[in-house]
PDB file of C-alpha atoms in Angstrom:
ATOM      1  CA  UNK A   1      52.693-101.057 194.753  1.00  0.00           C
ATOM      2  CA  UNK A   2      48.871-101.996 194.262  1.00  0.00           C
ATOM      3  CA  UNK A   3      46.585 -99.536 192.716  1.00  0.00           C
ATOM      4  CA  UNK A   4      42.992 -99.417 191.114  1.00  0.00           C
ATOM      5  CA  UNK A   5      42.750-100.132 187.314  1.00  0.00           C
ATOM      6  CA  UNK A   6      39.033 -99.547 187.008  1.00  0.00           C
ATOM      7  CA  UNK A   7      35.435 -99.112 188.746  1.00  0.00           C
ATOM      8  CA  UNK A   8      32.492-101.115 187.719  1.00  0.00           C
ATOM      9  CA  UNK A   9      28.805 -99.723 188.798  1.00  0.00           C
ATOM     10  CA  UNK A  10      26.331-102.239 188.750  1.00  0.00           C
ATOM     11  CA  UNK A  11      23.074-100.215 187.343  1.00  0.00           C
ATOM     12  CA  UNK A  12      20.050-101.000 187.024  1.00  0.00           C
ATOM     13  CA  UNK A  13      18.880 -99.463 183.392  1.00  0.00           C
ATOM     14  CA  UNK A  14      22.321-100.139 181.271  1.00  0.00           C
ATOM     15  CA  UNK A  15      21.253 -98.280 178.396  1.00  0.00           C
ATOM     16  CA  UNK A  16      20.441 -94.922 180.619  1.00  0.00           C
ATOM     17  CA  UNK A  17      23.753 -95.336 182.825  1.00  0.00           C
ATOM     18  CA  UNK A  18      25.761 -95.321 179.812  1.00  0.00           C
ATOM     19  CA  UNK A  19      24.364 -92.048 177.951  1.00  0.00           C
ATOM     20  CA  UNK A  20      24.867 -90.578 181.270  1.00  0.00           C
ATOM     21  CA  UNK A  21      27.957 -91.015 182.354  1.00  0.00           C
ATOM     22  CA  UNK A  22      28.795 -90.575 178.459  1.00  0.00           C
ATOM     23  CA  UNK A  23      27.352 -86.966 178.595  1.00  0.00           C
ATOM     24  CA  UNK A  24      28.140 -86.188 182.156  1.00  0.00           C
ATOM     25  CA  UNK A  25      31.891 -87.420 182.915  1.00  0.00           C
ATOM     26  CA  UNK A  26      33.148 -89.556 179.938  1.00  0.00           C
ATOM     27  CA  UNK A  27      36.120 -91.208 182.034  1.00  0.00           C
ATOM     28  CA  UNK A  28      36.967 -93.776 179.673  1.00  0.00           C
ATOM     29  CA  UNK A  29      37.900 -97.254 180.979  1.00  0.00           C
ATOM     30  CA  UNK A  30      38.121 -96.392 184.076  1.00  0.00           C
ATOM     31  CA  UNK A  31      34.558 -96.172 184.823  1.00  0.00           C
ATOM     32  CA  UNK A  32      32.899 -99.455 183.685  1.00  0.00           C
ATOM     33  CA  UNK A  33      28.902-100.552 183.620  1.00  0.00           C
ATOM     34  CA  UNK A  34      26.834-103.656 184.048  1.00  0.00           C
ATOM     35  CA  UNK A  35      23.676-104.737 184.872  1.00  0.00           C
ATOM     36  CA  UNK A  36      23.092-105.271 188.523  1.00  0.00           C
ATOM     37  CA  UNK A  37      23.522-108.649 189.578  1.00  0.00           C
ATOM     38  CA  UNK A  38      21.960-107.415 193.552  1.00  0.00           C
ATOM     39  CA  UNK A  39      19.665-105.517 194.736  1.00  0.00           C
ATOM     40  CA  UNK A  40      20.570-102.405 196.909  1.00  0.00           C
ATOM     41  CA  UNK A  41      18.331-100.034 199.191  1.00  0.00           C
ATOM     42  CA  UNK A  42      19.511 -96.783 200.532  1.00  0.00           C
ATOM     43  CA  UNK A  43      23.123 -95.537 200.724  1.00  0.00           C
ATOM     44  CA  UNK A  44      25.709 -97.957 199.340  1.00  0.00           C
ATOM     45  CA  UNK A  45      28.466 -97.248 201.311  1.00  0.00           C
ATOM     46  CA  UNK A  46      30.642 -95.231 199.183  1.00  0.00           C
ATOM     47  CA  UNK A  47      31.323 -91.924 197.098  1.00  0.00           C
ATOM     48  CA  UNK A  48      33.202 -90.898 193.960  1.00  0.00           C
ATOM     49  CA  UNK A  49      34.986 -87.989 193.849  1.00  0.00           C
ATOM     50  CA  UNK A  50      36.593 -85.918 190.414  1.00  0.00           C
ATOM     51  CA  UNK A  51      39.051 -83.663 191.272  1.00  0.00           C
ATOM     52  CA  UNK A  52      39.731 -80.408 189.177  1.00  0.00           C
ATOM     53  CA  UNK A  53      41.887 -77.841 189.052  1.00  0.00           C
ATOM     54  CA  UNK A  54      39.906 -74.958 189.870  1.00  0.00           C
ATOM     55  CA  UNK A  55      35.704 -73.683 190.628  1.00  0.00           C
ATOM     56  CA  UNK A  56      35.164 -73.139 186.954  1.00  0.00           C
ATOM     57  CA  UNK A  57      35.836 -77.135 185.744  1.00  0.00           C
ATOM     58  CA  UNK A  58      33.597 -77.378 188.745  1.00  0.00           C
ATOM     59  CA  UNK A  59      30.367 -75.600 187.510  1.00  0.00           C
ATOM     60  CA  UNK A  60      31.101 -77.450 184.369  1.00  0.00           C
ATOM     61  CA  UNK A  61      30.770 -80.876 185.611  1.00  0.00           C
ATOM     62  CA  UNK A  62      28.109 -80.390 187.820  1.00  0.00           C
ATOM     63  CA  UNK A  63      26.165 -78.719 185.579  1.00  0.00           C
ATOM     64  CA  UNK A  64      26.655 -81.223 182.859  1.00  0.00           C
ATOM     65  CA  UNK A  65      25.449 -83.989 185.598  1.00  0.00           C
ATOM     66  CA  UNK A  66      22.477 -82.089 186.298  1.00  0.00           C
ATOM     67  CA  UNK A  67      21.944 -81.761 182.215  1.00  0.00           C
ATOM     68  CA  UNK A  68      22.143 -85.142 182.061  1.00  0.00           C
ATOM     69  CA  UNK A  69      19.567 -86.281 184.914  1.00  0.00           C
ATOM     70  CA  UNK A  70      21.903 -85.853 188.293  1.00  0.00           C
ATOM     71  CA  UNK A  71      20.226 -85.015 191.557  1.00  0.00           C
ATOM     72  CA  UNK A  72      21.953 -82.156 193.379  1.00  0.00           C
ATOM     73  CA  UNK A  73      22.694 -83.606 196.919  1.00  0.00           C
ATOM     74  CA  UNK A  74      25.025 -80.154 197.918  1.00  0.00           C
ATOM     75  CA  UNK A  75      25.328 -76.997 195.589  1.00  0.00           C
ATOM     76  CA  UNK A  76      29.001 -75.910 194.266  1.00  0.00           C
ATOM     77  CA  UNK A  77      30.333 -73.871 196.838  1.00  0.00           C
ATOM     78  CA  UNK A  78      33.694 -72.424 198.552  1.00  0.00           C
ATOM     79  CA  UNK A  79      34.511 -74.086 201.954  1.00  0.00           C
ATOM     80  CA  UNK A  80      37.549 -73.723 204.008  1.00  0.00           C
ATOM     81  CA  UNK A  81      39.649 -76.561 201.704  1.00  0.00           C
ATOM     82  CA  UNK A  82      38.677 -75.321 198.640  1.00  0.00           C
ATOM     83  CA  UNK A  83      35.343 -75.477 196.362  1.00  0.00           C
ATOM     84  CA  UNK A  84      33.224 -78.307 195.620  1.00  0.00           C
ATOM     85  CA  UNK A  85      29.396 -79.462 195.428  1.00  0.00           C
ATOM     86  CA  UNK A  86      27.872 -83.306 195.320  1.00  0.00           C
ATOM     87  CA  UNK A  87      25.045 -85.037 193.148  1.00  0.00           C
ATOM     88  CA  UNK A  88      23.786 -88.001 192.404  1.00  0.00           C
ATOM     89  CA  UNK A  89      23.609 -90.181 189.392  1.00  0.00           C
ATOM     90  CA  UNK A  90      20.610 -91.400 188.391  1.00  0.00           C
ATOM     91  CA  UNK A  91      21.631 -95.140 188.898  1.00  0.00           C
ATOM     92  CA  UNK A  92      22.426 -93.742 192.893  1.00  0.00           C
ATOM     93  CA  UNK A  93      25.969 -93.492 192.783  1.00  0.00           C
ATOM     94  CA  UNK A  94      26.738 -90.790 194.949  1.00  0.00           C
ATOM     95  CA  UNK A  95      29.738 -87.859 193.044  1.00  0.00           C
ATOM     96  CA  UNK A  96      31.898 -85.685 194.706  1.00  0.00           C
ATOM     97  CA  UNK A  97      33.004 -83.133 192.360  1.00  0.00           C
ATOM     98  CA  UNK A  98      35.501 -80.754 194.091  1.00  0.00           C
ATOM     99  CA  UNK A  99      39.193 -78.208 193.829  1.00  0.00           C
ATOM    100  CA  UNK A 100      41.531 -77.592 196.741  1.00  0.00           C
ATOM    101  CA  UNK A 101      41.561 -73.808 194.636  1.00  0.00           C
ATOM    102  CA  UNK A 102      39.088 -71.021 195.609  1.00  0.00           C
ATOM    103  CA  UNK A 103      39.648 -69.235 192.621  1.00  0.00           C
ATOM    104  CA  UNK A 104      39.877 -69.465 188.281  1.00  0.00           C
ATOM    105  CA  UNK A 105      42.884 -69.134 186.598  1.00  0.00           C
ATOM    106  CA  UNK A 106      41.125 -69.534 183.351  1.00  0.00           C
ATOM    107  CA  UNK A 107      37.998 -70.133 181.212  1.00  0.00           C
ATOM    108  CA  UNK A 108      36.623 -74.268 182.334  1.00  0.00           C
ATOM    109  CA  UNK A 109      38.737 -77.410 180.849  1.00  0.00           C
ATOM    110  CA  UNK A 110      36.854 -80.061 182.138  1.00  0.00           C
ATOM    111  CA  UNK A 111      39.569 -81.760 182.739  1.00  0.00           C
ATOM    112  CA  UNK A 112      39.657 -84.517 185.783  1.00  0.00           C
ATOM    113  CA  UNK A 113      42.699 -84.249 187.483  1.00  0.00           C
ATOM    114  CA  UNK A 114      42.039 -87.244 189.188  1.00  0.00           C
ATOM    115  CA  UNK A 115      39.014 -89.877 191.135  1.00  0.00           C
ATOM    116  CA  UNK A 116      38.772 -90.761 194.363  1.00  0.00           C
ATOM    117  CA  UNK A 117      36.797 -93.839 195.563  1.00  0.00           C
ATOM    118  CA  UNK A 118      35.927 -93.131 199.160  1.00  0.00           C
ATOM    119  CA  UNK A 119      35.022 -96.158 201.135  1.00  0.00           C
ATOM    120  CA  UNK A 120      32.780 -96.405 203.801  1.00  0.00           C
ATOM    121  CA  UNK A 121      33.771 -98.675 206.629  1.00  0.00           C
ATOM    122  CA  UNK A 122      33.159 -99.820 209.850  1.00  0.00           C
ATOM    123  CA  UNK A 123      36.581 -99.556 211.400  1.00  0.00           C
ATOM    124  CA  UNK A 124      39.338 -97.443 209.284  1.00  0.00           C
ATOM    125  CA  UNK A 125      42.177 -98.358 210.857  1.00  0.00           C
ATOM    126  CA  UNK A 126      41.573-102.124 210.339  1.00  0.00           C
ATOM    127  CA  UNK A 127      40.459-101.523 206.831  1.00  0.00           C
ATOM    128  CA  UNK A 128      43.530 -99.385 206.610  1.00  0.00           C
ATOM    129  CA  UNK A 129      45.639-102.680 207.817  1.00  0.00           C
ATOM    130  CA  UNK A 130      43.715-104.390 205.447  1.00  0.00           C
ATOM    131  CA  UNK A 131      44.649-102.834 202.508  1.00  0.00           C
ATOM    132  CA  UNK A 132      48.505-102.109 203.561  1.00  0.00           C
ATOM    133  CA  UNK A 133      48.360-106.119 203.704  1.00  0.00           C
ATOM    134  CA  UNK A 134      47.010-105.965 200.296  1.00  0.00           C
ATOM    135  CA  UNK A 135      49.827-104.100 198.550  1.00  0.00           C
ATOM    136  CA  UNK A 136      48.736-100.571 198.720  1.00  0.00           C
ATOM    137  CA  UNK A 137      51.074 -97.450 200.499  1.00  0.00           C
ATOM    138  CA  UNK A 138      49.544 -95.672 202.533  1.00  0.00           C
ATOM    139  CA  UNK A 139      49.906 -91.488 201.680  1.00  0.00           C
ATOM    140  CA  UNK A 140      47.805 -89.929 204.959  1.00  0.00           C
ATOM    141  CA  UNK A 141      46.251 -91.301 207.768  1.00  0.00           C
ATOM    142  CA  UNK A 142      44.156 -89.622 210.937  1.00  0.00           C
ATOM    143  CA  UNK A 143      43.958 -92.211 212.863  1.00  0.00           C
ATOM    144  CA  UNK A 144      40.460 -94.163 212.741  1.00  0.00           C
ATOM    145  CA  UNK A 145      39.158 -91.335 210.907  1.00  0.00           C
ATOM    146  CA  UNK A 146      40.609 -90.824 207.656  1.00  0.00           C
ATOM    147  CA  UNK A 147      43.068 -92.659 205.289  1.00  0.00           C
ATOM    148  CA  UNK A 148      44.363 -92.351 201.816  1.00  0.00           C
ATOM    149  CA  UNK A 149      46.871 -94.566 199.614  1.00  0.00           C
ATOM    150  CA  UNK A 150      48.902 -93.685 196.933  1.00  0.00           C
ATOM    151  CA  UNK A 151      47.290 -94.405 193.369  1.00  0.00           C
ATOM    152  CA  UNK A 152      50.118 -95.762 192.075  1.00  0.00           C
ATOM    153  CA  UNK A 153      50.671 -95.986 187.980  1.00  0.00           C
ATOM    154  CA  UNK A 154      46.715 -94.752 187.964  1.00  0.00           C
ATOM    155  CA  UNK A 155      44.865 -91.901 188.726  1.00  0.00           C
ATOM    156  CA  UNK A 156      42.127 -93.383 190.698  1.00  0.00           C
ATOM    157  CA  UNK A 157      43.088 -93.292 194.452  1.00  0.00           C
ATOM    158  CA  UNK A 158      41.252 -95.235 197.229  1.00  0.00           C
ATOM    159  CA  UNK A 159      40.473 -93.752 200.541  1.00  0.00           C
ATOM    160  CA  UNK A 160      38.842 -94.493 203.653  1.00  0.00           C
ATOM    161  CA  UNK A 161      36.237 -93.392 205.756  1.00  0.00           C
ATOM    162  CA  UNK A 162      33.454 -93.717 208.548  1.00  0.00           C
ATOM    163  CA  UNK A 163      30.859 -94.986 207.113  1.00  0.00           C
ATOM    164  CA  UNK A 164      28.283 -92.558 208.754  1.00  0.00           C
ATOM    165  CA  UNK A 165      30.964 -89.651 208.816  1.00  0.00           C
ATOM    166  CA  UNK A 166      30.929 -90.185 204.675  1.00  0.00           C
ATOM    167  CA  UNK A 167      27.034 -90.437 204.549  1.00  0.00           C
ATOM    168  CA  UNK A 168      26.651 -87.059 206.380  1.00  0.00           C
ATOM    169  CA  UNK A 169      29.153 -85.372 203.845  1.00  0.00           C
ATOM    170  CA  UNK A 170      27.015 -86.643 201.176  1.00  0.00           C
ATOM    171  CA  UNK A 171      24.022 -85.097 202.901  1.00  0.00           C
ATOM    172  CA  UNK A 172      22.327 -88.705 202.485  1.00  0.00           C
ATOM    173  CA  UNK A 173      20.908 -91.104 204.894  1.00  0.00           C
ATOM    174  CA  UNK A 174      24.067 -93.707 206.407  1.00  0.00           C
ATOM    175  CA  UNK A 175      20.921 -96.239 206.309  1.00  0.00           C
ATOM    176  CA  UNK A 176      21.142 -98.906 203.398  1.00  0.00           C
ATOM    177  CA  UNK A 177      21.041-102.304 202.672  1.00  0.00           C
ATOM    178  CA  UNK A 178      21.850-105.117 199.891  1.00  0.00           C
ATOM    179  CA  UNK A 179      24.703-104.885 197.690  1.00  0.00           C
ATOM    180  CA  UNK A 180      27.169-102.368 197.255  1.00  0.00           C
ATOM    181  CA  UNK A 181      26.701-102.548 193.879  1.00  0.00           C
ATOM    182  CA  UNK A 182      30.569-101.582 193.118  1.00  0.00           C
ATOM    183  CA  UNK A 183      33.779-103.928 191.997  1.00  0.00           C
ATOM    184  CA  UNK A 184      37.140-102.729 191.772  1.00  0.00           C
ATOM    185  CA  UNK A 185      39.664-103.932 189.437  1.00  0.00           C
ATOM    186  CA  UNK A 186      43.558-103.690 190.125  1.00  0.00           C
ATOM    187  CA  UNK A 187      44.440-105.658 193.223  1.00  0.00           C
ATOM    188  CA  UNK A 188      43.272-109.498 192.564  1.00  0.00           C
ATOM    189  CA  UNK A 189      39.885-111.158 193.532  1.00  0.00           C
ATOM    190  CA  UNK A 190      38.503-110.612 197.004  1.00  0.00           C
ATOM    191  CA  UNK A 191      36.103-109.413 199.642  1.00  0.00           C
ATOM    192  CA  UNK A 192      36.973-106.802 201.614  1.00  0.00           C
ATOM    193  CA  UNK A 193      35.730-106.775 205.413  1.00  0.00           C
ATOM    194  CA  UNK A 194      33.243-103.779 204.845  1.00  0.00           C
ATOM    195  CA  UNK A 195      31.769-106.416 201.863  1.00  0.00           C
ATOM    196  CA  UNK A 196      33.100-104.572 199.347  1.00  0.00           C
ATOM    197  CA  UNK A 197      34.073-106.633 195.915  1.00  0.00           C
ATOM    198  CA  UNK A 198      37.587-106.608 194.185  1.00  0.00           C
ATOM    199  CA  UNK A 199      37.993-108.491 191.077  1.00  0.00           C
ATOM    200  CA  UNK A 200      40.719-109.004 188.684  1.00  0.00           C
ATOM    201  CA  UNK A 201      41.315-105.958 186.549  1.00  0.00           C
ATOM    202  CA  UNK A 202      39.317-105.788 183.280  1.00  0.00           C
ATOM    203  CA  UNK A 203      42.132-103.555 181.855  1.00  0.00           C
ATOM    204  CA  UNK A 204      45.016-106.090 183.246  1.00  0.00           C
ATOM    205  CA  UNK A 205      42.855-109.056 181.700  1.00  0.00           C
ATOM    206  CA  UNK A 206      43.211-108.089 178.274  1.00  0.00           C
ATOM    207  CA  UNK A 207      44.540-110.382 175.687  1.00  0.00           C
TER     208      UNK A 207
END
């Protein structure tokens, strides 16, 4: 079964992207930087989610994003499926930090449970079709509104959505224009029909 090995965000300040994400999330190898090799207007097309156990681990990580130069898109809050709130890094990528629990259990761990790269495309259940072709399992699926594979041997899952349906949770504008300025390692080299870039896994490269 295919799964993602690693993200790479293509920033535009290196040095400033790195103390971020360093102070904000640390997430290891998953989450890799480089200079941008495109330019990019507007909403990229995608989100990032961390998922955490419970409200607490979410204060902590969206506070620490804020701390570290996040914008706050939506404010940490309960909703019907659980508790969650949205910023923005300062290089634009757009996080979704959020619990399916309502309530603590405990003092914060900031632990991530897991990360969810949430795709924006044009037509989900061709992009779902796409994908399936591609080696991942599919775990849910709501027709040409929603689906989600299995992450396999990672913790990063990839998911699908409208592309205007995902800009409107975000509380952002669906308008944008230039490059994603994303690649995902884990499932070969290719383009996917929304434009989005897979490359060979840094991780899987290794010597």
């Amino acid at each position: 079964m295919t799964s993602i090995d690693a993200i790479t965000l293509e920033v535009a300040d290196l040095p400033a992207a790195e103390r971020f994400y360093a102070t904000a999330f640390g997430l290891g190898d998953e989450l890799r930087l480089r200079a941008a090799r495109e330019p990019s207007t507007g909403f990229r097309g995608f989100t990032l989610s961390l998922l955490v156990s419970q409200p607490a681990d979410v204060h902590a990580l969206t506070g620490a994003a804020r701390e570290a130069g996040a914008t706050v898109l939506e404010p940490a809050t309960k909703s019907l499926w659980g508790y969650g709130g949205v910023v923005q890094a300062p290089d634009g990528t757009i996080w979704k930090i959020a619990t399916s629990a309502k309530k603590d259990t405990g003092p914060a761990t900031g632990r991530i449970d897991a990360v969810v790269l949430l795709l924006g495309v044009a037509d989900v259940a061709a992009s779902k079709r796409f994908y399936a072709g591609r080696g991942f399992r599919v775990a849910k699926s709501f027709g040409r509104v929603y689906a989600e594979f299995e992450p396999g041997e990672g913790r990063v899952k990839l998911a699908l959505y409208r592309r205007r349906a995902l800009a409107k949770t975000s509380r952002v504008s669906p308008e944008g224009t230039g490059s994603h300025r994303i690649a995902i390692g884990g499932a070969g080299a290719f383009t996917d029909p929304d434009g989005f870039v897979w490359e060979t896994s840094p991780i899987a490269a290794r010597p």
